[in-house]
Coordinates of C-alpha atoms and ligand atoms in Angstrom, one line a residue:
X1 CA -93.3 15.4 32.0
X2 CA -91.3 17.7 33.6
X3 CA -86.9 17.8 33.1
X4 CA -86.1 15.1 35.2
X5 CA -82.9 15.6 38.0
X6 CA -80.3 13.3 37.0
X7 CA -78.2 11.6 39.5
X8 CA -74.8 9.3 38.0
X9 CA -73.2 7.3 40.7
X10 CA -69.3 6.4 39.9
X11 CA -67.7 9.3 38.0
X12 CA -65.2 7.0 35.9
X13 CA -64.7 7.0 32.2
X14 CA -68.7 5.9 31.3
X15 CA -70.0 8.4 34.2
X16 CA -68.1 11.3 34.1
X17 CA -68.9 11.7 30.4
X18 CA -72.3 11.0 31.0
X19 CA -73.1 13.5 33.9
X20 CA -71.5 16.2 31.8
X21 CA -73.7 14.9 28.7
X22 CA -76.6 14.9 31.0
X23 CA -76.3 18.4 32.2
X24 CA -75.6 19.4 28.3
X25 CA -78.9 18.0 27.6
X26 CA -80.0 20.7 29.7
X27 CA -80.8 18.4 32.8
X28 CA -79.8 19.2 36.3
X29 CA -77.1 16.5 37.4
X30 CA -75.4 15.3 40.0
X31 CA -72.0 13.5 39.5
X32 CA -71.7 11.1 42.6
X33 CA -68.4 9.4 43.1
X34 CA -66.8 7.8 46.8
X35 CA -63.1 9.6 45.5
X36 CA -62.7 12.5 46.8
X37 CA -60.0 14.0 44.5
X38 CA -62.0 12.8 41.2
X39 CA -64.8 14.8 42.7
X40 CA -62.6 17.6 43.2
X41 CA -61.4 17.7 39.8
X42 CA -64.5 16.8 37.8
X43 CA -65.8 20.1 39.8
X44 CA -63.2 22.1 38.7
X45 CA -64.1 21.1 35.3
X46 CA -60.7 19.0 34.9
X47 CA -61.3 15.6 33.3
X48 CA -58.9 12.9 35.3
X49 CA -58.1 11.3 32.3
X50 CA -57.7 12.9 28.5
X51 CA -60.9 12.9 26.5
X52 CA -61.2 15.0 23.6
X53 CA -64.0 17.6 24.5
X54 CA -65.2 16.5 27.7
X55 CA -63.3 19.2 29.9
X56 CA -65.4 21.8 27.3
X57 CA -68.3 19.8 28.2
X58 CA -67.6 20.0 32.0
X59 CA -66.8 23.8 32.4
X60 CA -70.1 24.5 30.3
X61 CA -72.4 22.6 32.1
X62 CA -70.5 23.9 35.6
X63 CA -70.7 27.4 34.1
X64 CA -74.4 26.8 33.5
X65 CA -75.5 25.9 36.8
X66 CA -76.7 22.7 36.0
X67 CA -73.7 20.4 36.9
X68 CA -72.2 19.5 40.1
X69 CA -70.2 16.3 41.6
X70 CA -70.7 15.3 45.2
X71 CA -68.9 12.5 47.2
X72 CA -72.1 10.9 48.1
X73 CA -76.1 10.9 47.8
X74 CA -76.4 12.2 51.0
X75 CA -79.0 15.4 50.1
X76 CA -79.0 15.0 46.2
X77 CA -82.0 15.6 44.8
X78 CA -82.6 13.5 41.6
X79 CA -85.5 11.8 39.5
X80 CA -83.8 9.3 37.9
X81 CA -80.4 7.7 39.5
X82 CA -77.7 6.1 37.0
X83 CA -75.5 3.4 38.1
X84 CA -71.9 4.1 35.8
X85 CA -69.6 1.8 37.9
X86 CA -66.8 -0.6 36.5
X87 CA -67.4 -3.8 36.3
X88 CA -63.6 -5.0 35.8
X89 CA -62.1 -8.5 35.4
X90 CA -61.9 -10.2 38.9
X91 CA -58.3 -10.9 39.8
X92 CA -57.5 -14.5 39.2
X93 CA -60.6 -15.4 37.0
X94 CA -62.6 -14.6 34.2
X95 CA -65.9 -13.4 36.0
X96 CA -66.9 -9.4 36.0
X97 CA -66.3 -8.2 39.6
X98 CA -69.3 -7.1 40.5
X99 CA -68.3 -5.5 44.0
X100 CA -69.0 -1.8 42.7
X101 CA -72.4 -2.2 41.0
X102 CA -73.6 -3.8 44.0
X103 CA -71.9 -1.3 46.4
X104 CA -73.5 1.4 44.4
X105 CA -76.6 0.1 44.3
X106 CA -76.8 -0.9 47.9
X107 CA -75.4 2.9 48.8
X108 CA -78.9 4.3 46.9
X109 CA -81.4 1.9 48.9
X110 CA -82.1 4.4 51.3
X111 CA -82.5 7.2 49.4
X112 CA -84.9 5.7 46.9
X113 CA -88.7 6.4 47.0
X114 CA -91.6 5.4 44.8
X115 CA -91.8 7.1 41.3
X116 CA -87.9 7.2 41.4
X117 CA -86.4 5.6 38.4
X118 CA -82.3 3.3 39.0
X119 CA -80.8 3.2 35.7
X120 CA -78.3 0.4 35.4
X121 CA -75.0 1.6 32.5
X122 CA -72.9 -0.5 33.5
X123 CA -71.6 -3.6 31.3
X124 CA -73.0 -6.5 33.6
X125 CA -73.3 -9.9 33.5
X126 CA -76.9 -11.3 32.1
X127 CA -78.9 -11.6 35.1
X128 CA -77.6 -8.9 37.3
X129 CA -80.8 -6.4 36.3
X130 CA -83.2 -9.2 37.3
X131 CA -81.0 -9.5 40.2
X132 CA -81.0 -6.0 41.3
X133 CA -84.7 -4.9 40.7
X134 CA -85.7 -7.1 43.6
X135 CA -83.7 -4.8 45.9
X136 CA -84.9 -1.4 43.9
X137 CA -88.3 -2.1 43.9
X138 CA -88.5 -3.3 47.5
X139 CA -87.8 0.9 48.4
X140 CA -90.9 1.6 45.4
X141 CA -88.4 2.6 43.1
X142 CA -88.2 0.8 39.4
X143 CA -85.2 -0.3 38.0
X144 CA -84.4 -0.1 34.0
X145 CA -80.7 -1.4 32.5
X146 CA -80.0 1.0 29.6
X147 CA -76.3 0.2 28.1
X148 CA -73.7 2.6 26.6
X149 CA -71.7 1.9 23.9
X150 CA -69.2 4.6 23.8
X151 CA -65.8 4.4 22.4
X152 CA -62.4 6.3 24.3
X153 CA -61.4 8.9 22.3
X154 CA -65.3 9.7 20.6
X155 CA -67.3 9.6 24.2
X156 CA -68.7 12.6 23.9
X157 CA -69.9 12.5 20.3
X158 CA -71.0 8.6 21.4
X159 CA -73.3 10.1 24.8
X160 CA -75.3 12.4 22.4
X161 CA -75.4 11.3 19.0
X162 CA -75.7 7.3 20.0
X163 CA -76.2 5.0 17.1
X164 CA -79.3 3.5 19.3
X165 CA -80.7 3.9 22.7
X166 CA -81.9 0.6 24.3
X167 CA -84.3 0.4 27.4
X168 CA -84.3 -2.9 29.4
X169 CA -87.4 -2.7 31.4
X170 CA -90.1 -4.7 33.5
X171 CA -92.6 -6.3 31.0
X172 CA -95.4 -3.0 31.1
X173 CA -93.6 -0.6 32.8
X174 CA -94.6 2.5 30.7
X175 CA -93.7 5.1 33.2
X176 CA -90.0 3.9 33.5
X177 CA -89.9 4.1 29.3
X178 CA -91.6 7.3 29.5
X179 CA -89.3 8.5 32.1
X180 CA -85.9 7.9 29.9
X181 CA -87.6 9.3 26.7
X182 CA -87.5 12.9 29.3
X183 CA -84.0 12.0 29.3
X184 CA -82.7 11.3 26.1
X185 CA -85.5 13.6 24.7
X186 CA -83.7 15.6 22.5
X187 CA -81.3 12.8 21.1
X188 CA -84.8 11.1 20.1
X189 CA -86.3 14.3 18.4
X190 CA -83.1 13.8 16.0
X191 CA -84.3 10.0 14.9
X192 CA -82.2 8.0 16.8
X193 CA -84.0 4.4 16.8
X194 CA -85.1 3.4 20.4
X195 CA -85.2 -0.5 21.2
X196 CA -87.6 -1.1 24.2
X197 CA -86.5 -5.2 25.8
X198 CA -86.6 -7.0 28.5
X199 CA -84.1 -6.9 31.6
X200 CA -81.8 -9.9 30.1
X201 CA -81.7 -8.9 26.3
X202 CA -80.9 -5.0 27.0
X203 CA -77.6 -6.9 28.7
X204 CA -76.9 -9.1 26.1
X205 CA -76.8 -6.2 23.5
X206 CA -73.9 -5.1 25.2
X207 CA -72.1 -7.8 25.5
X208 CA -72.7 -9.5 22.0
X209 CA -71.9 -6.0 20.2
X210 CA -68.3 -6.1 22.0
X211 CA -68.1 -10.2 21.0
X212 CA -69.0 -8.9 17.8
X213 CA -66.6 -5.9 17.2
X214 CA -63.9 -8.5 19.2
X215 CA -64.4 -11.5 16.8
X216 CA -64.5 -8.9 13.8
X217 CA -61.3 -8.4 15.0
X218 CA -59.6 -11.6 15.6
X219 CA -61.2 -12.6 12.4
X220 CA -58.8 -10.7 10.4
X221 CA -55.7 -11.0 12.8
X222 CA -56.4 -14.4 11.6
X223 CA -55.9 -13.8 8.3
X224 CA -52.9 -12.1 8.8
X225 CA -51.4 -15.1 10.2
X226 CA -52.4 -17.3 7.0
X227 CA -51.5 -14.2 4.8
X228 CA -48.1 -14.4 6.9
X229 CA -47.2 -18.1 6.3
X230 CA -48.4 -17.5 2.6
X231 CA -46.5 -14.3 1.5
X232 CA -50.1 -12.7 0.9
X233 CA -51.1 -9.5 2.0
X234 CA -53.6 -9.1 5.0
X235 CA -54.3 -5.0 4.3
X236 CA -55.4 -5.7 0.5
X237 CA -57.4 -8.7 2.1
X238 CA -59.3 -6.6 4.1
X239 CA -59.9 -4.2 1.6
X240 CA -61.0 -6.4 -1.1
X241 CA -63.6 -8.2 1.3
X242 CA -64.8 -5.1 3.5
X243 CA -65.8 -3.9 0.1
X244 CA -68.4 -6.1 0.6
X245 CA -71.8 -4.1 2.3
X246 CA -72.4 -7.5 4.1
X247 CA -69.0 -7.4 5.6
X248 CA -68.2 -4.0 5.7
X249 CA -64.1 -2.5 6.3
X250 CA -64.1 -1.0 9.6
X251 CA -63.2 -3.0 12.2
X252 CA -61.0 -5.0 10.3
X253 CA -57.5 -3.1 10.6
X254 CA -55.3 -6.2 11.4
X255 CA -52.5 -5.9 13.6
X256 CA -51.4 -6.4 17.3
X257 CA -54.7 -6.8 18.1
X258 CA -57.5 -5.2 21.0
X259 CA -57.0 -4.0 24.3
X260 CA -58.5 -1.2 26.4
X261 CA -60.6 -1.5 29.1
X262 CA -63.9 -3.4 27.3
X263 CA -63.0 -5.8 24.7
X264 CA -60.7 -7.9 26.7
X265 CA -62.5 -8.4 29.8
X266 CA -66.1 -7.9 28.5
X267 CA -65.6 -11.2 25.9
X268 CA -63.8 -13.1 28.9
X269 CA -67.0 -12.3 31.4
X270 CA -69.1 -13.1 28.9
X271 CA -67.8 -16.5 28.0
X272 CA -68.1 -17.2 32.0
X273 CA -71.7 -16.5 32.3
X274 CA -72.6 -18.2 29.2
X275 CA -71.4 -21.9 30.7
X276 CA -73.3 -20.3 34.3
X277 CA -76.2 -19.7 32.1
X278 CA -76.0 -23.3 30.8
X279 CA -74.9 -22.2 27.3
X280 CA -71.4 -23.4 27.2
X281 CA -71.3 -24.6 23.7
X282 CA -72.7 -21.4 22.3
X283 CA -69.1 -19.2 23.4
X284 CA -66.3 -21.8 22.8
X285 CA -65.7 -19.2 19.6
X286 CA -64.2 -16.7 22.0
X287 CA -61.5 -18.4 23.7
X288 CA -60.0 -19.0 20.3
X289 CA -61.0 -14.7 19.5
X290 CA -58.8 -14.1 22.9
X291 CA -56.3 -16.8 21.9
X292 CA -55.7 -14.9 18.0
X293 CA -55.9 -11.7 20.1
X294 CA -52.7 -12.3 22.3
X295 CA -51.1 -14.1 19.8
X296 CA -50.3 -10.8 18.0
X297 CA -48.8 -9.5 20.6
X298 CA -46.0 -12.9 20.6
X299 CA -45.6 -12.0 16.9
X300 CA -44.9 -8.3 16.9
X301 CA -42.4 -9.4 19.8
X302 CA -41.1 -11.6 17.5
X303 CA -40.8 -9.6 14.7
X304 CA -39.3 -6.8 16.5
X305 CA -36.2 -9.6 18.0
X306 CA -35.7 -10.8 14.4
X307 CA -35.0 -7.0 13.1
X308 CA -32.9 -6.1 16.4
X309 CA -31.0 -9.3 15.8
X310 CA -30.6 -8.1 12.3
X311 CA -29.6 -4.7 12.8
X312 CA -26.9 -6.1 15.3
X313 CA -28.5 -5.1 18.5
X314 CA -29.0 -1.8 19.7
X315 CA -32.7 -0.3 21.4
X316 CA -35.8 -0.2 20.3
X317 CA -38.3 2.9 19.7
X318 CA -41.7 2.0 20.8
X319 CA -43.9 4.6 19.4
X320 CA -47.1 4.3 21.3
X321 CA -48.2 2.7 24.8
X322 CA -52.2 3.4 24.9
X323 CA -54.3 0.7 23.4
X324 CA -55.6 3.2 21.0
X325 CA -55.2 6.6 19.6
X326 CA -56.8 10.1 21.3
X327 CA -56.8 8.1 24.9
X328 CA -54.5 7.6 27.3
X329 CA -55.9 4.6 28.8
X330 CA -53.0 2.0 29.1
X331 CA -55.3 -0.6 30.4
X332 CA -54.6 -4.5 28.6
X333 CA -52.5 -2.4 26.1
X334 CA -51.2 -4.4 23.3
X335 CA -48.3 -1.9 22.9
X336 CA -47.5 -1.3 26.2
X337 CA -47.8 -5.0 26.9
X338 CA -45.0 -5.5 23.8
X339 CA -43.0 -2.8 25.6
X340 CA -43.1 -4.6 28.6
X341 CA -42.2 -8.2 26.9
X342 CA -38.7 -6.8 24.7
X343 CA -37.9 -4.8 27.7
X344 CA -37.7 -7.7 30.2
X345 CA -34.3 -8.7 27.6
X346 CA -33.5 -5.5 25.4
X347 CA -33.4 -1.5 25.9
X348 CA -36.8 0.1 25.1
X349 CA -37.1 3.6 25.0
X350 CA -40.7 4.1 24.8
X351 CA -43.0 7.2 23.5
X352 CA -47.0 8.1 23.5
X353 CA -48.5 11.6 23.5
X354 CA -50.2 11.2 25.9
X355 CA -50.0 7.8 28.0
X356 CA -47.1 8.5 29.5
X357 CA -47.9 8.8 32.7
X358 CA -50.7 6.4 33.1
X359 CA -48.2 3.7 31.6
X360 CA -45.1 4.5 34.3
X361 CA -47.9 4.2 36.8
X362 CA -48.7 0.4 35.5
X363 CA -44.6 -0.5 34.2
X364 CA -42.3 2.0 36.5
X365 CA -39.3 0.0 34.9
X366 CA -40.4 1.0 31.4
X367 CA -38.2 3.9 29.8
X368 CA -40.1 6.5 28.5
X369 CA -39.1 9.2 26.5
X370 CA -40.6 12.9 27.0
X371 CA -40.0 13.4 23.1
X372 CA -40.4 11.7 20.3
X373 CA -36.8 12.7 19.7
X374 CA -35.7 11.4 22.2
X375 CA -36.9 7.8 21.9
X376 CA -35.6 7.9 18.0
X377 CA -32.1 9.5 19.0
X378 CA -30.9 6.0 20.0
X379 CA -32.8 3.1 18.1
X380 CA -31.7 0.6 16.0
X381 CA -35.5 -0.6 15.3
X382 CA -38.6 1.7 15.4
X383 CA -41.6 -0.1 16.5
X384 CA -45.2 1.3 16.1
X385 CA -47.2 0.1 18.7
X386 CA -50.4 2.3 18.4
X387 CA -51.6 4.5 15.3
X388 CA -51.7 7.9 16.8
X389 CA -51.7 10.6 14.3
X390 CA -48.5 11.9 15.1
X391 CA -46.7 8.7 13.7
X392 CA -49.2 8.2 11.1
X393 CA -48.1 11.6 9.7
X394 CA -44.5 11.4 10.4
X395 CA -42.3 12.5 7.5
X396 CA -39.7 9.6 6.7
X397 CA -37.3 11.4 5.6
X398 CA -37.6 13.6 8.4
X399 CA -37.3 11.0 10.8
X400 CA -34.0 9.0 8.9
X401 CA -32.5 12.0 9.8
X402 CA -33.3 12.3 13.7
X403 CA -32.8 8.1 13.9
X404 CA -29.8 6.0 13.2
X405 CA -32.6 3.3 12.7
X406 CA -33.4 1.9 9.1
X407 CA -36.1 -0.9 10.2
X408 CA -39.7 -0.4 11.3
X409 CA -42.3 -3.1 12.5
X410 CA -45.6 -1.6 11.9
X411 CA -48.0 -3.3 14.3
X412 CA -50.9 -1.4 13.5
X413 CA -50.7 -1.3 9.0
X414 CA -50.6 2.7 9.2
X415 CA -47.4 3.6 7.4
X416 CA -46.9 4.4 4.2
X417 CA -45.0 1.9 3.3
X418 CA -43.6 3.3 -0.1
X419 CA -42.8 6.2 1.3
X420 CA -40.9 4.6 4.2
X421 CA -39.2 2.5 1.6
X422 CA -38.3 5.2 -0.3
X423 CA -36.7 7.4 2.9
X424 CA -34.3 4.0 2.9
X425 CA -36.5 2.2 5.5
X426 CA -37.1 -1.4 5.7
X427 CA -40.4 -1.9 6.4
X428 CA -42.2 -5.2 8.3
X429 CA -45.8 -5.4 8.9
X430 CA -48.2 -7.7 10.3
X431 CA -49.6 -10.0 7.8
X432 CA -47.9 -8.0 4.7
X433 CA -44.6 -8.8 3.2
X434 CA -41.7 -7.3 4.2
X435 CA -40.8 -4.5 2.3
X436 CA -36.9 -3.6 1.8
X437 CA -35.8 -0.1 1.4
X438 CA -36.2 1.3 -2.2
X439 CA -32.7 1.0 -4.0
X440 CA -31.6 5.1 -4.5
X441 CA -30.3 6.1 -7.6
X442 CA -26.9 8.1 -6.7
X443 CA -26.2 10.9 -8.8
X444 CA -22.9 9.6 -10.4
X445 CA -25.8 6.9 -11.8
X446 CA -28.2 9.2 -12.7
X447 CA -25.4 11.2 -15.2
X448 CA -24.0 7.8 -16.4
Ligands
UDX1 C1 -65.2 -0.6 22.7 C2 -66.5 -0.6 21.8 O1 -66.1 -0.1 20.5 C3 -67.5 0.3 22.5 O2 -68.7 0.3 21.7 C4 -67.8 -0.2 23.9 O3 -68.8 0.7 24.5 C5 -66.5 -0.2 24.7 O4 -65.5 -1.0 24.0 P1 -63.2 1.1 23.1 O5 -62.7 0.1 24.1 O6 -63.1 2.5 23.3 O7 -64.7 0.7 22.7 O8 -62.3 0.8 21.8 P2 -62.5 0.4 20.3 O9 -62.4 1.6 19.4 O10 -63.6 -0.5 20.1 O11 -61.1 -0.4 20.0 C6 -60.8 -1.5 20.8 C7 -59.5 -2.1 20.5 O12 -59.5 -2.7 19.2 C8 -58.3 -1.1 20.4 O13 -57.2 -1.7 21.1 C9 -58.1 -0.9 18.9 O14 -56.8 -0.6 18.6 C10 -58.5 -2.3 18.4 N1 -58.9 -2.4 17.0 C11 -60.0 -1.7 16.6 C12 -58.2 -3.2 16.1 O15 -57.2 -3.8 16.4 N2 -58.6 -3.2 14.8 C13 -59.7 -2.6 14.4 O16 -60.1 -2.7 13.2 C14 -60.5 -1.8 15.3

């Protein structure tokens, strides 16, 4: 089969890295999205958000001829037509909003023609392939739902070294199979295993993976709030039972809990559908997963008014806005949302590497700091909010000297805690014991 001409409608996070890992494939791509300046800058090879490696990606494939972004469809020339639209939580429910999958989809009607191949990305409600095909294959066209699973922060290693690649197809249809092994050819020449299902199940992988990794999640948050109103220690829990192959320590950091764009609203959407779908019972478990989830967020608020309250008032630090390291999405951030919450009654002066701006976009009241100096200069507590590097690697000592502040809530279990004891912090963690500073031996005791 020849290289087939790649078309990816909505140039967001999932598209924009997967038109530039199309075209670094090797395949001719098109990067369709209705906003203009995205377009312009995705052509420029500037990436509208941060994303470690994809503006190299960009440039290389824009360099090489074989990438390009257009505001519409309107004359592009493509094989095989992905759909890479959000599907975000509708305002005022629980539902996916489903307005841009079936704008996109209804925008690509009349371009389609028999032998064409609409491939659905997008994280969708089960029932929405089905759904669609009817429309698709009225033009000739097939439609197949093939789900991503990549992470902000590792999308580009995620697009071309996936763990799995799943086709959703109509029962028999060989030549829309065929046509994604052209695709992902060379990601298949390496190994990776290749699940061929059925319209409903290729949208339930998604989903249940994110209820998975989201319940893995609230699972041990859980545990940190027995471990807390037991004096035992959630970190050592986790490592003592993710020693375990069967359970296995990753994805069982406890602390404020998940956020970002997926998790949140993908288990919410999910629970909806499954009492549409006549499966209510099955999904009760994840209002109680969201329940532990935000509840995290009430306890670092907590913990952080208890330490201010001890300190004798003052501001707080909060190191860290996004909802995770290497991204600067601020979307359903547990950190910013804690931000938000003290500084409705205390001074926050708040600091991320890189969220900066996309977080005075969401809270323009919020302080934020352009250093990390500056946000330590006038605290009284130091609150960790998300684990960038930055903080993980902080030097203690260093920082007792730029900070008045002898208290930090760890909401994310990063620090060091010794060593932050031992630089004459006071240390409180979710689900651990607190940890007072490490009594220094003066000189004068030292010669006694
Ligand atoms: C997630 C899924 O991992 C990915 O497969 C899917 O395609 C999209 O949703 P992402 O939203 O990028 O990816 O973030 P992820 O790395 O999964 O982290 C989600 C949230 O969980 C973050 O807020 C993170 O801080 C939190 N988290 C993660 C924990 O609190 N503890 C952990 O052990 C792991």
């Amino acid at each position: 089969m020849t290289a087939p001409r790649i078309a990816v409608v909505g140039c967001g996070y999932l598209g924009a890295v997967h038109a530039a890992g199309m075209a670094s494939l090797g395949l001719a791509t098109v990067g369709i999205d209705v906003d203009a300046s995205k377009v312009a800058a995705l052509g420029a090879g500037r990436a509208p958000f941060y994303e470690p490696g994809l503006e190299a990606m960009l440039q290389q494939g824009i360099d090489a001829g074989s990438l390009r972004f257009a505001t519409d469809a309107e004359g592009v020339e493509a094989d095989v037509w992905f759909v890479c639209v959000g599907t975000p939580q509708r305002p005022g429910s629980n539902d996916a909003d489903m307005t841009h999958v079936d704008a996109a989809v209804s925008s690509l009607l009349p371009h389609l023609r028999e032998g064409m191949l609409v491939v659905g990305k997008s994280t969708v409600p089960v029932g929405t392939a089905e759904r669609l095909a009817a429309l698709v294959e009225a033009t000739g066209a097939r439609l197949a739902w093939n789900p991503e699973f990549l992470r902000e922060g590792l999308a580009v290693t995620d697009t071309l070294a996936p763990d799995r690649l799943v086709y959703g197809v109509r029962s028999g249809d060989d030549a829309a199979v065929a046509t994604l092994d052209a695709v992902y050819a060379s990601i298949l020449e390496r190994g990776t295993p290749r699940i061929v299902t059925d319209f409903a199940t290729a949208e339930l992988v998604k989903v249940s993976a994110n209820a998975f990794l989201a319940t893995k999640i609230s699972f041990i948050n859980a545990m940190a709030e027995v471990a807390e109103a037991s004096g035992a220690d959630v970190v050592q829990l986790a490592d003592a039972i993710g020693i375990d192959a069967r359970i296995g320590r990753r994805f069982l950091n406890s602390g404020i809990g998940f956020g970002g764009g997926c998790l949140p609203k993908d288990i919410r959407a999910f629970r909806a559908r499954s009492i549409e779908v006549g499966a209510a019972d099955a999904l009760g478990f994840l209002d109680e997963v969201d329940r532990v989830n935000l509840r995290r967020r009430d306890r670092m608020v907590a913990l952080v008014e208890r330490e201010l309250d001890a300190a004798g008032g003052g501001a707080v630090a909060m190191l860290g806005l996004a909802f995770k390291p290497d991204s600067d999405d601020v979307r359903d951030s547990p950190a910013l949302d804690v931000a938000m919450r003290l500084a409705e009654r205390h001074d926050v002066v708040a600091y991320d590497p890189e969220a900066a701006a996309p977080a005075a976009r969401r809270a323009p009241a919020l302080r934020i700091a352009g250093t990390l100096d500056e946000a330590l200069a006038d605290a009284a507590v130091l609150a960790l909010g998300t684990e960038w590097r930055v903080f993980r690697e902080l030097d203690p000592t260093a920082v007792a000297e730029r900070t008045a502040a002898r208290v930090v809530v760890d909401g994310r279990n990063v620090l060091d805690r010794d060593a932050w004891a031992a630089a004459g912090f006071r240390v409180v963690a979710i689900g651990r014991p607190d940890r007072d500073p490490t009594p220094t031996t003066s000189h004068e005791e030292a010669i006694a």
